[in-house]
XYZ file of C-alpha atoms in Angstrom:
762
model
C 0.000 0.000 0.000
C 1.508 3.361 -0.976
C 2.489 5.798 1.760
C 2.735 9.408 0.466
C 5.357 11.564 2.129
C 3.687 14.039 4.492
C 3.797 17.538 3.118
C 5.366 19.060 6.264
C 8.241 16.578 5.871
C 8.529 17.482 2.191
C 8.656 21.155 3.148
C 11.440 20.476 5.617
C 13.438 18.537 3.019
C 13.043 21.273 0.405
C 13.932 23.996 2.853
C 17.045 22.147 4.007
C 18.102 21.445 0.439
C 17.617 25.079 -0.598
C 19.582 26.473 2.315
C 22.343 23.889 1.844
C 22.722 24.649 -1.853
C 22.882 28.383 -1.281
C 25.365 28.008 1.564
C 27.612 25.681 -0.439
C 27.623 28.035 -3.430
C 28.428 31.110 -1.361
C 31.068 29.359 0.749
C 32.776 27.843 -2.291
C 32.950 31.129 -4.146
C 34.321 33.027 -1.159
C 36.865 30.384 -0.172
C 38.316 29.282 -3.483
C 37.960 32.460 -5.462
C 39.363 30.696 -8.509
C 36.319 28.667 -9.522
C 35.681 28.706 -13.236
C 32.966 31.150 -14.322
C 30.699 28.469 -15.894
C 30.760 26.465 -12.638
C 29.914 29.591 -10.625
C 26.996 30.338 -12.913
C 25.784 26.757 -12.715
C 25.915 26.807 -8.916
C 24.174 30.169 -8.892
C 21.398 28.892 -11.149
C 20.958 25.822 -8.948
C 20.727 28.007 -5.830
C 18.150 30.249 -7.516
C 16.174 27.187 -8.586
C 16.156 25.844 -5.029
C 15.139 29.268 -3.669
C 12.243 29.389 -6.151
C 11.201 25.902 -5.051
C 11.270 27.058 -1.415
C 9.090 30.040 -2.319
C 6.597 27.734 -4.017
C 6.543 25.480 -0.944
C 5.889 28.468 1.324
C 3.090 29.595 -0.976
C 1.490 26.165 -0.774
C 1.740 26.049 3.014
C -1.299 25.699 5.241
C -2.115 29.041 6.864
C -5.170 27.567 8.600
C -4.816 24.926 11.299
C -7.365 22.849 13.207
C -5.816 21.325 16.328
C -8.071 19.408 18.749
C -6.493 19.091 22.201
C -7.365 17.246 25.364
C -7.462 13.643 26.619
C -10.052 12.538 24.072
C -8.012 13.938 21.190
C -4.881 12.218 22.484
C -6.704 8.889 22.668
C -7.770 9.322 19.047
C -4.170 10.142 18.150
C -2.869 6.987 19.842
C -5.405 4.967 17.874
C -3.986 6.298 14.619
C -6.645 8.973 14.077
C -4.545 12.014 14.888
C -4.708 13.460 11.366
C -6.432 12.821 8.068
C -3.324 11.123 6.693
C -2.832 8.989 9.807
C -6.487 7.981 9.728
C -6.151 6.867 6.118
C -2.958 4.980 6.917
C -4.671 3.244 9.811
C -7.659 2.387 7.648
C -5.370 1.034 4.964
C -3.438 -1.090 7.460
C -6.672 -2.520 8.815
C -7.837 -3.193 5.263
C -4.802 -5.384 4.686
C -6.073 -7.648 7.454
C -9.399 -8.193 5.697
C -9.669 -11.188 3.375
C -10.520 -11.168 -0.284
C -11.858 -8.297 -2.301
C -13.063 -6.300 0.709
C -9.578 -5.373 1.825
C -8.454 -4.654 -1.725
C -11.411 -2.323 -2.250
C -10.753 -0.375 0.917
C -7.075 -0.192 0.068
C -7.878 1.285 -3.317
C -10.164 3.887 -1.763
C -7.562 4.902 0.806
C -4.939 5.224 -1.924
C -7.268 7.502 -3.883
C -8.106 9.603 -0.829
C -4.429 9.929 0.043
C -3.686 11.204 -3.450
C -6.562 13.691 -3.264
C -5.465 14.939 0.156
C -1.872 15.168 -1.006
C -2.934 17.185 -4.029
C -5.076 19.583 -2.003
C -2.315 20.041 0.535
C 0.247 20.495 -2.206
C -1.614 23.500 -3.631
C -2.346 24.912 -0.192
C -6.106 24.306 -0.103
C -6.123 21.785 2.729
C -5.888 23.118 6.291
C -3.422 21.536 8.662
C -5.752 19.206 10.587
C -4.110 17.111 13.275
C -3.951 16.400 16.996
C -0.877 18.090 18.504
C 1.471 16.247 20.791
C 0.422 16.197 24.451
C 0.493 19.179 26.744
C 0.659 22.934 26.182
C 4.057 22.665 24.480
C 2.560 20.346 21.864
C -0.223 22.858 21.213
C 2.207 25.784 20.942
C 4.493 23.867 18.577
C 1.581 22.882 16.346
C 0.322 26.459 16.028
C 3.867 27.701 15.509
C 4.318 25.331 12.572
C 1.756 27.217 10.474
C 3.191 29.223 7.586
C 1.640 31.956 5.420
C 0.324 30.601 2.141
C -2.482 30.788 -0.367
C -5.024 30.617 2.485
C -3.669 33.816 4.014
C -5.605 36.070 1.653
C -8.856 34.279 2.520
C -8.162 34.580 6.254
C -7.379 38.281 5.983
C -10.455 38.916 3.851
C -12.963 36.885 5.858
C -11.871 38.167 9.279
C -11.741 41.761 8.052
C -15.192 41.501 6.478
C -16.681 39.825 9.550
C -15.405 42.447 11.979
C -16.363 45.256 9.599
C -19.921 43.904 9.355
C -20.078 43.645 13.160
C -19.090 47.293 13.452
C -21.839 48.331 11.050
C -24.860 46.365 12.291
C -27.332 49.258 12.614
C -29.185 50.289 15.773
C -27.670 47.470 17.847
C -25.806 48.308 21.079
C -22.303 47.211 21.966
C -22.566 45.535 25.347
C -20.965 42.960 27.616
C -24.226 42.279 29.418
C -25.793 38.827 29.229
C -28.131 38.395 26.267
C -30.495 35.422 26.357
C -32.076 33.316 23.634
C -34.916 32.827 23.129
C -36.615 36.036 24.215
C -40.162 36.434 25.441
C -41.499 36.615 21.891
C -40.314 36.469 18.294
C -39.514 40.185 18.111
C -37.443 40.095 21.283
C -35.640 36.944 20.143
C -34.715 38.605 16.834
C -33.394 41.702 18.603
C -31.377 39.545 21.014
C -29.888 37.578 18.118
C -28.723 40.775 16.422
C -27.101 41.935 19.672
C -25.351 38.589 20.082
C -23.939 38.658 16.543
C -22.712 42.223 16.894
C -20.901 41.518 20.152
C -19.492 38.079 19.247
C -15.776 38.458 20.066
C -13.017 37.452 17.657
C -9.783 39.122 18.709
C -7.507 39.786 15.746
C -4.479 42.041 15.318
C -5.068 44.841 12.872
C -6.303 48.365 12.363
C -9.811 49.793 12.558
C -11.124 53.125 11.354
C -14.248 54.574 12.981
C -16.197 57.462 11.470
C -18.136 59.422 14.089
C -20.859 61.668 12.713
C -21.306 65.049 14.359
C -24.438 65.843 16.424
C -27.536 66.444 14.362
C -27.179 63.249 12.342
C -26.882 60.841 15.285
C -29.772 58.742 13.972
C -27.405 57.404 11.331
C -25.107 54.653 12.719
C -21.420 55.521 12.871
C -19.714 53.404 10.183
C -16.367 51.654 10.624
C -13.948 49.347 8.857
C -11.428 46.779 10.134
C -8.436 45.203 8.390
C -6.420 42.474 10.098
C -2.660 42.138 9.811
C -2.698 38.418 10.657
C -1.770 35.955 7.927
C -2.547 32.695 9.797
C -5.348 31.291 11.902
C -5.461 28.361 14.335
C -8.710 26.883 15.630
C -8.318 24.765 18.780
C -11.379 22.698 19.782
C -11.202 21.399 23.347
C -13.286 19.312 25.728
C -12.966 19.213 29.516
C -9.300 19.180 30.543
C -8.351 20.220 27.027
C -9.411 23.723 28.080
C -6.726 23.687 30.781
C -4.207 22.546 28.170
C -5.169 25.544 26.029
C -5.048 27.904 29.022
C -1.488 26.807 29.827
C -0.484 27.311 26.195
C -2.108 30.772 25.938
C 0.864 32.912 27.108
C 2.974 31.577 24.229
C 0.098 31.687 21.743
C -0.498 35.376 22.492
C 3.071 36.126 21.397
C 2.301 34.931 17.842
C 0.971 38.265 16.601
C 0.682 37.069 13.012
C -1.744 34.292 14.010
C -5.400 34.510 15.041
C -6.043 31.839 17.689
C -9.621 30.734 18.372
C -10.139 28.264 21.235
C -13.564 26.596 21.219
C -13.864 25.088 24.696
C -16.688 22.723 25.690
C -17.132 21.976 29.408
C -13.959 23.949 30.027
C -12.276 23.030 33.309
C -10.450 26.372 33.083
C -13.529 28.616 32.869
C -12.602 31.367 35.380
C -16.034 31.565 37.017
C -16.680 27.865 37.518
C -14.061 25.592 35.983
C -13.073 22.945 38.514
C -9.363 23.422 37.691
C -9.611 27.216 37.374
C -10.591 27.361 41.052
C -6.887 26.670 41.749
C -5.736 29.562 39.568
C -5.286 32.098 42.412
C -2.586 29.809 43.821
C -1.063 28.437 40.607
C -0.731 31.901 39.064
C 1.649 32.824 41.882
C 4.064 30.345 40.293
C 3.455 31.517 36.739
C 1.052 28.706 35.791
C -2.223 30.041 34.309
C -5.085 27.614 34.954
C -7.851 29.941 33.741
C -8.740 31.451 30.374
C -6.359 34.171 29.237
C -7.411 37.652 28.189
C -6.328 37.660 24.565
C -7.926 40.980 23.615
C -4.595 42.809 23.876
C -4.425 46.594 23.911
C -6.153 49.143 21.700
C -4.052 52.184 20.814
C -5.421 55.214 18.990
C -2.822 56.171 16.417
C -4.616 59.062 14.690
C -7.683 61.299 14.981
C -8.798 63.537 12.130
C -11.716 65.960 12.472
C -12.923 66.675 8.980
C -15.810 68.932 9.824
C -18.911 66.769 9.709
C -17.057 63.521 10.355
C -14.403 62.578 12.895
C -12.082 59.764 11.777
C -10.366 57.684 14.482
C -7.772 55.045 13.598
C -7.046 52.420 16.249
C -4.398 49.706 16.353
C -5.434 46.370 17.922
C -2.919 43.839 19.245
C -5.084 41.012 20.625
C -4.978 37.701 18.784
C -6.571 35.073 21.075
C -10.235 34.371 21.821
C -11.947 31.659 23.847
C -15.497 30.647 22.983
C -16.398 28.934 26.247
C -19.540 26.760 26.074
C -21.064 24.818 28.944
C -24.272 23.920 30.784
C -25.460 25.370 34.065
C -24.377 23.404 37.167
C -21.850 21.299 35.215
C -19.304 20.020 37.731
C -16.352 20.403 35.337
C -17.045 23.924 34.109
C -19.812 25.525 36.202
C -18.944 24.340 39.690
C -19.928 26.433 42.734
C -17.743 29.442 43.490
C -17.329 28.767 47.194
C -16.735 25.947 49.645
C -19.378 27.390 51.974
C -22.376 25.940 50.135
C -22.393 22.108 50.277
C -25.887 22.002 48.782
C -24.613 23.632 45.581
C -21.760 21.102 45.383
C -24.203 18.234 45.903
C -26.332 19.669 43.105
C -23.387 19.655 40.677
C -22.421 16.153 41.798
C -25.903 14.812 41.031
C -25.796 16.534 37.648
C -22.468 14.858 36.876
C -23.875 11.353 37.421
C -27.343 12.152 35.983
C -26.810 14.271 32.839
C -30.455 13.670 31.905
C -31.193 17.025 33.542
C -29.804 18.623 30.361
C -32.920 17.650 28.391
C -34.784 20.955 27.908
C -37.853 21.427 30.078
C -39.967 22.385 27.062
C -38.856 19.484 24.871
C -42.442 18.196 24.630
C -43.739 21.504 23.250
C -40.835 21.660 20.802
C -41.549 18.082 19.680
C -45.220 18.900 19.124
C -44.267 21.911 17.006
C -41.832 19.832 14.941
C -44.432 17.097 14.554
C -46.957 19.557 13.158
C -44.346 21.157 10.914
C -43.211 17.825 9.490
C -46.803 16.596 9.260
C -47.740 19.201 6.689
C -49.222 21.902 8.899
C -46.431 24.304 8.131
C -47.950 27.493 9.495
C -49.516 25.871 12.545
C -46.442 23.802 13.361
C -44.127 26.766 12.874
C -46.303 28.846 15.181
C -46.281 26.152 17.874
C -42.529 25.728 17.478
C -41.822 29.446 17.845
C -44.172 29.657 20.813
C -42.444 26.711 22.479
C -38.996 28.151 21.888
C -39.836 31.658 23.101
C -41.674 30.817 26.297
C -40.446 32.001 29.664
C -40.505 28.518 31.211
C -38.303 26.681 28.719
C -34.585 26.177 28.282
C -32.405 29.261 27.869
C -29.005 30.003 26.363
C -27.103 32.923 27.901
C -24.444 34.779 25.876
C -21.885 37.182 27.311
C -18.980 38.910 25.591
C -17.034 39.371 28.828
C -14.461 41.921 29.901
C -11.655 39.383 29.459
C -12.164 39.402 25.683
C -13.790 35.966 25.579
C -17.287 34.673 24.834
C -19.157 32.732 27.499
C -22.185 30.676 26.484
C -24.200 28.915 29.191
C -27.090 26.564 28.482
C -29.761 26.314 31.190
C -32.147 23.416 30.644
C -34.615 24.655 33.247
C -34.072 21.592 35.450
C -32.327 21.420 38.805
C -30.029 18.373 39.061
C -30.895 17.853 42.756
C -34.453 16.902 41.798
C -33.464 14.678 38.894
C -33.648 11.409 40.905
C -37.316 12.177 41.596
C -38.323 13.682 38.260
C -36.413 11.866 35.526
C -38.704 8.829 35.375
C -42.057 10.710 35.333
C -40.652 13.197 32.827
C -39.353 10.439 30.556
C -42.717 8.656 30.619
C -44.414 11.963 29.790
C -42.435 12.136 26.529
C -44.480 9.153 25.293
C -47.647 10.261 23.445
C -50.742 9.648 25.557
C -48.863 9.812 28.878
C -48.480 12.697 31.287
C -47.159 12.425 34.861
C -46.682 15.584 36.897
C -44.444 15.709 39.987
C -46.359 17.914 42.466
C -44.305 16.987 45.548
C -40.763 17.523 44.201
C -41.833 20.506 42.088
C -43.136 22.209 45.238
C -39.552 22.502 46.515
C -37.852 23.326 43.212
C -37.935 27.098 43.710
C -36.468 27.087 47.216
C -33.724 24.607 46.261
C -32.867 26.601 43.128
C -32.434 29.763 45.196
C -30.310 28.030 47.815
C -28.077 26.566 45.111
C -27.800 30.008 43.477
C -26.244 31.407 46.667
C -23.253 29.145 46.017
C -22.344 31.029 42.812
C -20.635 34.399 42.556
C -23.108 35.564 39.884
C -26.038 35.412 42.325
C -28.269 38.506 42.395
C -30.638 39.489 45.211
C -33.838 41.445 44.625
C -36.481 42.431 47.183
C -40.213 42.753 46.558
C -42.678 45.182 48.119
C -43.186 42.901 51.137
C -39.460 42.879 51.903
C -39.008 39.287 50.714
C -35.719 38.658 48.909
C -35.235 36.462 45.837
C -31.867 34.980 44.871
C -31.232 34.233 41.202
C -28.173 33.577 39.063
C -27.326 36.185 36.449
C -24.850 34.066 34.406
C -22.780 37.229 33.960
C -19.539 36.395 35.804
C -18.203 33.375 33.925
C -15.117 35.387 32.952
C -14.281 36.556 36.494
C -12.025 34.475 38.723
C -13.926 32.648 41.472
C -12.356 32.505 44.936
C -13.287 29.452 46.958
C -12.640 31.061 50.342
C -15.140 33.890 49.754
C -18.903 33.582 50.155
C -20.933 35.154 47.317
C -23.598 36.131 49.858
C -22.701 38.653 52.528
C -23.848 38.265 56.131
C -26.331 41.083 55.587
C -27.805 39.328 52.565
C -27.801 36.086 54.528
C -30.272 37.622 56.967
C -32.827 37.393 54.165
C -32.404 33.657 53.578
C -34.757 32.320 56.316
C -37.568 34.539 55.081
C -36.800 33.618 51.471
C -36.915 29.903 52.251
C -40.141 30.246 54.220
C -41.937 32.122 51.447
C -40.500 29.947 48.666
C -41.762 26.763 50.302
C -45.262 28.205 50.755
C -45.331 29.546 47.194
C -44.079 26.223 45.845
C -46.742 24.242 47.689
C -49.404 26.715 46.614
C -48.459 26.374 42.932
C -48.031 22.592 42.902
C -49.123 20.205 45.625
C -51.914 22.472 46.902
C -53.188 23.197 43.396
C -54.524 19.757 42.398
C -56.703 21.244 39.691
C -53.587 22.009 37.617
C -52.035 18.539 38.045
C -52.275 15.921 35.336
C -52.117 12.146 35.404
C -52.753 10.700 31.965
C -52.269 7.047 31.047
C -52.953 5.729 27.546
C -54.838 8.967 26.704
C -57.104 8.397 29.722
C -57.332 10.992 32.536
C -59.906 9.148 34.689
C -57.386 8.151 37.346
C -55.916 11.661 37.460
C -59.371 13.208 37.826
C -60.184 10.815 40.664
C -56.924 11.584 42.485
C -56.538 15.308 41.927
C -59.990 16.675 41.170
C -62.302 14.978 43.646
C -64.258 17.303 46.005
C -62.359 16.270 49.135
C -58.915 16.927 47.631
C -59.957 20.266 46.183
C -61.519 21.438 49.462
C -58.547 20.353 51.562
C -56.098 22.054 49.202
C -58.128 25.257 49.253
C -58.188 25.318 53.066
C -54.435 24.650 53.300
C -53.671 27.475 50.873
C -55.719 29.911 52.914
C -54.048 28.941 56.201
C -50.543 29.169 54.723
C -51.369 32.516 53.138
C -52.475 33.904 56.500
C -49.366 32.522 58.180
C -47.132 34.142 55.554
C -48.875 37.481 55.909
C -48.476 37.401 59.693
C -44.814 36.330 59.886
C -43.260 38.428 57.109
C -43.496 41.737 59.024
C -41.950 40.092 62.090
C -39.071 38.711 60.019
C -38.468 42.139 58.473
C -38.200 43.695 61.942
C -35.708 41.064 63.113
C -33.590 41.656 60.006
C -33.591 45.399 60.668
C -32.337 44.903 64.225
C -29.487 42.596 63.172
C -28.444 44.547 60.078
C -26.039 47.045 61.760
C -24.052 44.180 63.264
C -23.849 42.194 60.022
C -22.813 45.283 58.062
C -19.930 45.851 60.492
C -18.863 42.197 60.160
C -19.129 42.380 56.367
C -16.735 45.335 56.412
C -14.231 43.365 58.491
C -14.517 40.339 56.187
C -13.947 42.591 53.186
C -10.741 43.922 54.727
C -9.499 40.394 55.423
C -10.232 39.346 51.834
C -8.339 42.403 50.624
C -5.331 41.457 52.737
C -5.427 37.898 51.384
C -5.527 39.182 47.804
C -2.636 41.552 48.518
C -0.613 38.786 50.132
C -1.114 36.687 47.039
C 0.376 39.431 44.877
C 3.357 39.747 47.214
C 3.971 35.996 47.219
C 3.790 36.008 43.441
C 6.635 38.525 43.313
C 9.042 36.152 45.060
C 7.642 32.715 44.139
C 9.574 30.768 41.473
C 8.240 31.040 37.929
C 7.551 27.472 36.833
C 6.125 28.237 33.389
C 9.295 27.968 31.323
C 10.500 24.828 33.143
C 7.083 23.247 32.631
C 7.258 23.900 28.892
C 10.795 22.487 28.676
C 9.835 19.350 30.580
C 6.757 18.974 28.361
C 8.862 19.197 25.193
C 11.407 16.804 26.671
C 8.807 14.095 27.231
C 7.208 14.779 23.846
C 10.570 13.903 22.278
C 11.230 10.809 24.361
C 11.146 7.434 22.598
C 8.844 6.419 21.113
C 9.140 9.944 19.727
C 6.800 9.706 16.755
C 3.380 8.676 17.990
C 1.752 10.829 15.334
C 0.884 7.660 13.425
C -0.628 6.203 16.583
C -0.201 2.692 17.908
C -0.647 1.151 14.420
C 2.282 3.237 13.199
C 4.392 2.303 16.193
C 3.789 -1.348 15.451
C 5.125 -0.928 11.937
C 2.111 0.346 10.004
C 1.557 3.722 8.505
C 5.037 3.959 7.118
C 6.520 4.619 10.516
C 10.043 3.459 11.234
C 9.445 3.652 14.961
C 10.120 0.726 17.246
C 8.621 0.231 20.653
C 11.158 0.842 23.440
C 11.116 -2.699 24.799
C 10.892 -4.837 21.661
C 13.741 -6.762 20.070
C 14.857 -3.900 17.834
C 15.063 -1.421 20.699
C 16.953 -3.894 22.876
C 19.712 -4.273 20.288
C 22.968 -2.827 21.600
C 24.507 0.230 19.971
C 28.047 1.452 20.431
C 28.672 4.582 22.416
C 30.221 7.522 20.528
C 33.352 7.298 22.676
C 33.597 3.541 22.339
C 32.602 2.846 25.928
C 30.276 0.085 27.096
C 27.383 -0.516 24.696
C 24.041 1.043 25.534
C 20.545 -0.224 24.912
C 18.375 1.355 22.233
C 16.270 3.027 24.914
C 19.318 4.499 26.681
C 20.754 5.837 23.438
C 17.403 7.328 22.424
C 16.986 9.035 25.798
C 20.500 10.433 25.561
C 19.844 11.762 22.061
C 16.619 13.340 23.292
C 18.423 15.011 26.194
C 21.040 16.382 23.804
C 18.342 17.531 21.383
C 16.206 19.341 23.926
C 19.118 20.629 25.947
C 17.151 19.933 29.095
C 19.195 20.036 32.283
C 18.743 21.139 35.856
C 20.376 24.536 35.333
C 17.865 25.340 32.568
C 14.913 24.819 34.871
C 15.807 27.830 37.050
C 13.772 26.370 39.903
C 16.473 25.584 42.467
C 20.174 26.141 42.886
C 22.036 23.227 41.307
C 24.442 23.165 44.274
C 21.607 22.761 46.784
C 20.425 19.375 48.053
C 17.424 19.444 45.740
C 19.587 20.467 42.804
C 22.090 17.695 43.457
C 19.303 15.118 43.614
C 17.858 16.442 40.350
C 21.309 16.218 38.767
C 21.574 12.593 39.869
C 18.138 11.880 38.369
C 19.162 13.451 35.058
C 22.379 11.408 35.041
C 20.372 8.257 35.740
C 18.094 9.065 32.792
C 21.112 9.362 30.518
C 22.543 6.033 31.668
C 19.837 3.907 33.346
C 22.210 0.940 33.872
C 24.742 3.007 35.797
C 21.965 4.683 37.736
C 20.476 1.352 38.739
C 23.878 -0.038 39.760
C 24.658 3.047 41.815
C 21.270 2.830 43.512
C 21.771 -0.875 44.235
C 25.235 -0.276 45.719
C 23.901 2.466 47.981
C 20.947 0.339 49.038
C 23.284 -2.563 49.878
C 25.544 -0.268 51.913
C 22.568 1.108 53.833
C 21.324 -2.423 54.476
C 24.716 -3.617 55.786
C 24.990 -0.530 58.002
C 21.528 -1.074 59.404
C 22.248 -4.780 59.888
C 25.362 -3.897 61.875
C 23.317 -1.596 64.093
C 20.784 -4.336 64.702
C 23.524 -6.838 65.626
C 25.098 -4.355 68.031
C 21.751 -3.577 69.636
C 21.009 -7.256 70.107
C 24.422 -7.861 71.754
C 23.973 -4.903 74.121
C 20.475 -6.040 74.994
C 21.809 -9.537 75.826
C 24.490 -8.042 78.106
C 21.868 -5.996 79.958
C 19.672 -9.070 80.373
C 22.627 -11.068 81.761
C 23.355 -8.323 84.318
C 19.739 -8.317 85.455
C 19.744 -12.118 85.855
C 22.923 -11.890 87.961
C 21.365 -9.232 90.190
C 18.293 -11.383 90.752
C 20.478 -14.380 91.675
C 22.245 -12.308 94.330
C 18.979 -12.165 96.260
C 19.497 -8.512 97.127
C 16.627 -6.204 96.045
C 18.971 -3.192 96.033
C 21.143 -4.841 93.385
C 18.083 -5.527 91.214
C 16.866 -1.905 91.474
C 20.336 -0.556 90.743
C 20.760 -2.834 87.720
C 17.357 -1.862 86.281
C 18.231 1.836 86.610
C 21.549 1.310 84.871
C 19.927 -0.657 82.053
C 17.290 2.032 81.528
C 19.937 4.751 81.528
C 22.007 2.824 79.007
C 19.021 2.361 76.696
C 18.205 6.072 76.843
């Protein structure tokens, strides 16, 4: 089966050949000086030819890269699916295992696809699609391998047009407030969509020109134009921990000012306002390790202002090149975890959601299904109307969009379900999806509001509002996903906490009133028959009892609310004083963190070096995956412990032979230049530095390291054995003395001997 040479390898070969030819020509002419003119001209022509070939290769380079990162992407890479070419190689290798014409047919198809891909890549039309090597260094190296090419013009044009259109969407505000889809009706949903599109962030280096019209014509939108200076673009899809990988790579990615970097993060563990790993960022950042999304918006610098009478022209230079589109679901444990340790109920809620993801099914899925059914059934207008009504209701699922201050885009899906209630509601809700069945959950639904508010107090985006009766309501705003959460701080102050008992009391009564104590609104339908539901919920006794209970609870609520308000007023001065003290303590903690960060060791560069070191360890070419390592896919790689790797190779100095693994490790160490002094973490002369030096030496020569360790272990054992023998001999002597004292029959001798023995032991 044919194995086409990867284009990046071909580029490297051409580049090396071109540089070598030019260097040889120049060096020969300068050194000899007596070369015949025809030979000089021939060498010159060859150098020019190679330079032209290099220019053609650069023109055909991929300026657009798609690099999935994260554990899932690495698993796919190990399985031989890390790139389009590797996937075809893997498929072709598997086809060879199939008998008869099946394998031949698949082999032919893979050959054809390889030729097509090679042709597209050769003319620069195929993006560089592959899984980078593990870790942030692998991501940085993959993005850094992009080169300007025929795709550059398309990137410049599309990004410039997109950002120019955004600047000229008429009558739409620029805002970083949360915008929600769908709205309350079709008109509101359309307006929200326009706002979302206008404020969708895509940071790109370049220049913008804004034309501000003078007063008197302010009804006309101020036009603008944007032109990017970037020539390359990298798109990095991530999932879960892949977001942390991208966050760690961001400082280096933001230095590549000729490249637009777009990170599309799903369930991002490094979301600043809820990522489970980002919660550690206040500590890790002291050591130079960013575990939360970076602000890639850069700086905006006004370089010229021209007032032309009726129009003012402002030219601004933009330096930002990195954007994170962060997408998750409310209460997700990985990416929307509680902001504080002081709310165990909120953590339990996220934990239940992690093991029961069924809560993500939208609460209005039945209405949406009915609208789709009517639309597909031929009732286009009626079905479309039902579908729009279902999607724009206030009680259904919502999607919150925020273009945050950190230059990133945070999208949060809220299904309308609370994970805590999922164990009680998932089965009735699932049955209700079946046509002809409807099972309400009056008991659990009665407590949904109070539990939702209590869970909301565990998130930093919680908002408190108070009604005319002085009753507070706590609700999440989904507007702080880009702000760093601090586990040691409570989102609710002590003063706000005074409102919680009253809120819980009223929420429980309101929940019972709207659900369990409103049997007339409950439904129990089985096989399109509501007889059982009518008998249970709508019989005279149930209705009368529910009505009486509602009246009593209403009177109780009306009587106790004024009392609760008075108690809150009496305690408020004390809680406000305590809140001020807590605020000062939090300020001191934040300041101490900054001071520690000024003296703490910067581990970022060492981390990147260690990452690159391990990426180059044998087997150092996993890009073809396990099938390639086993000999497929055209890979010449051998596993470190197979027969080939165990073959002995001579040392450069002619010393004792080394195994294939030892030689490969040594070559990797030489290639990466990794040593203890490069890490800049500890002094190499310190105890830690000396131990690290010994470890590095052991890596270079595992056999010597093992022998040295064995010798030291044997010496320690013999030393310890000698101590044990000496202790046993001394203990026997003490026992003999005590026996002699007892034989003397004199108690004083026994007491004296015991004291001496004890003193000797001590």
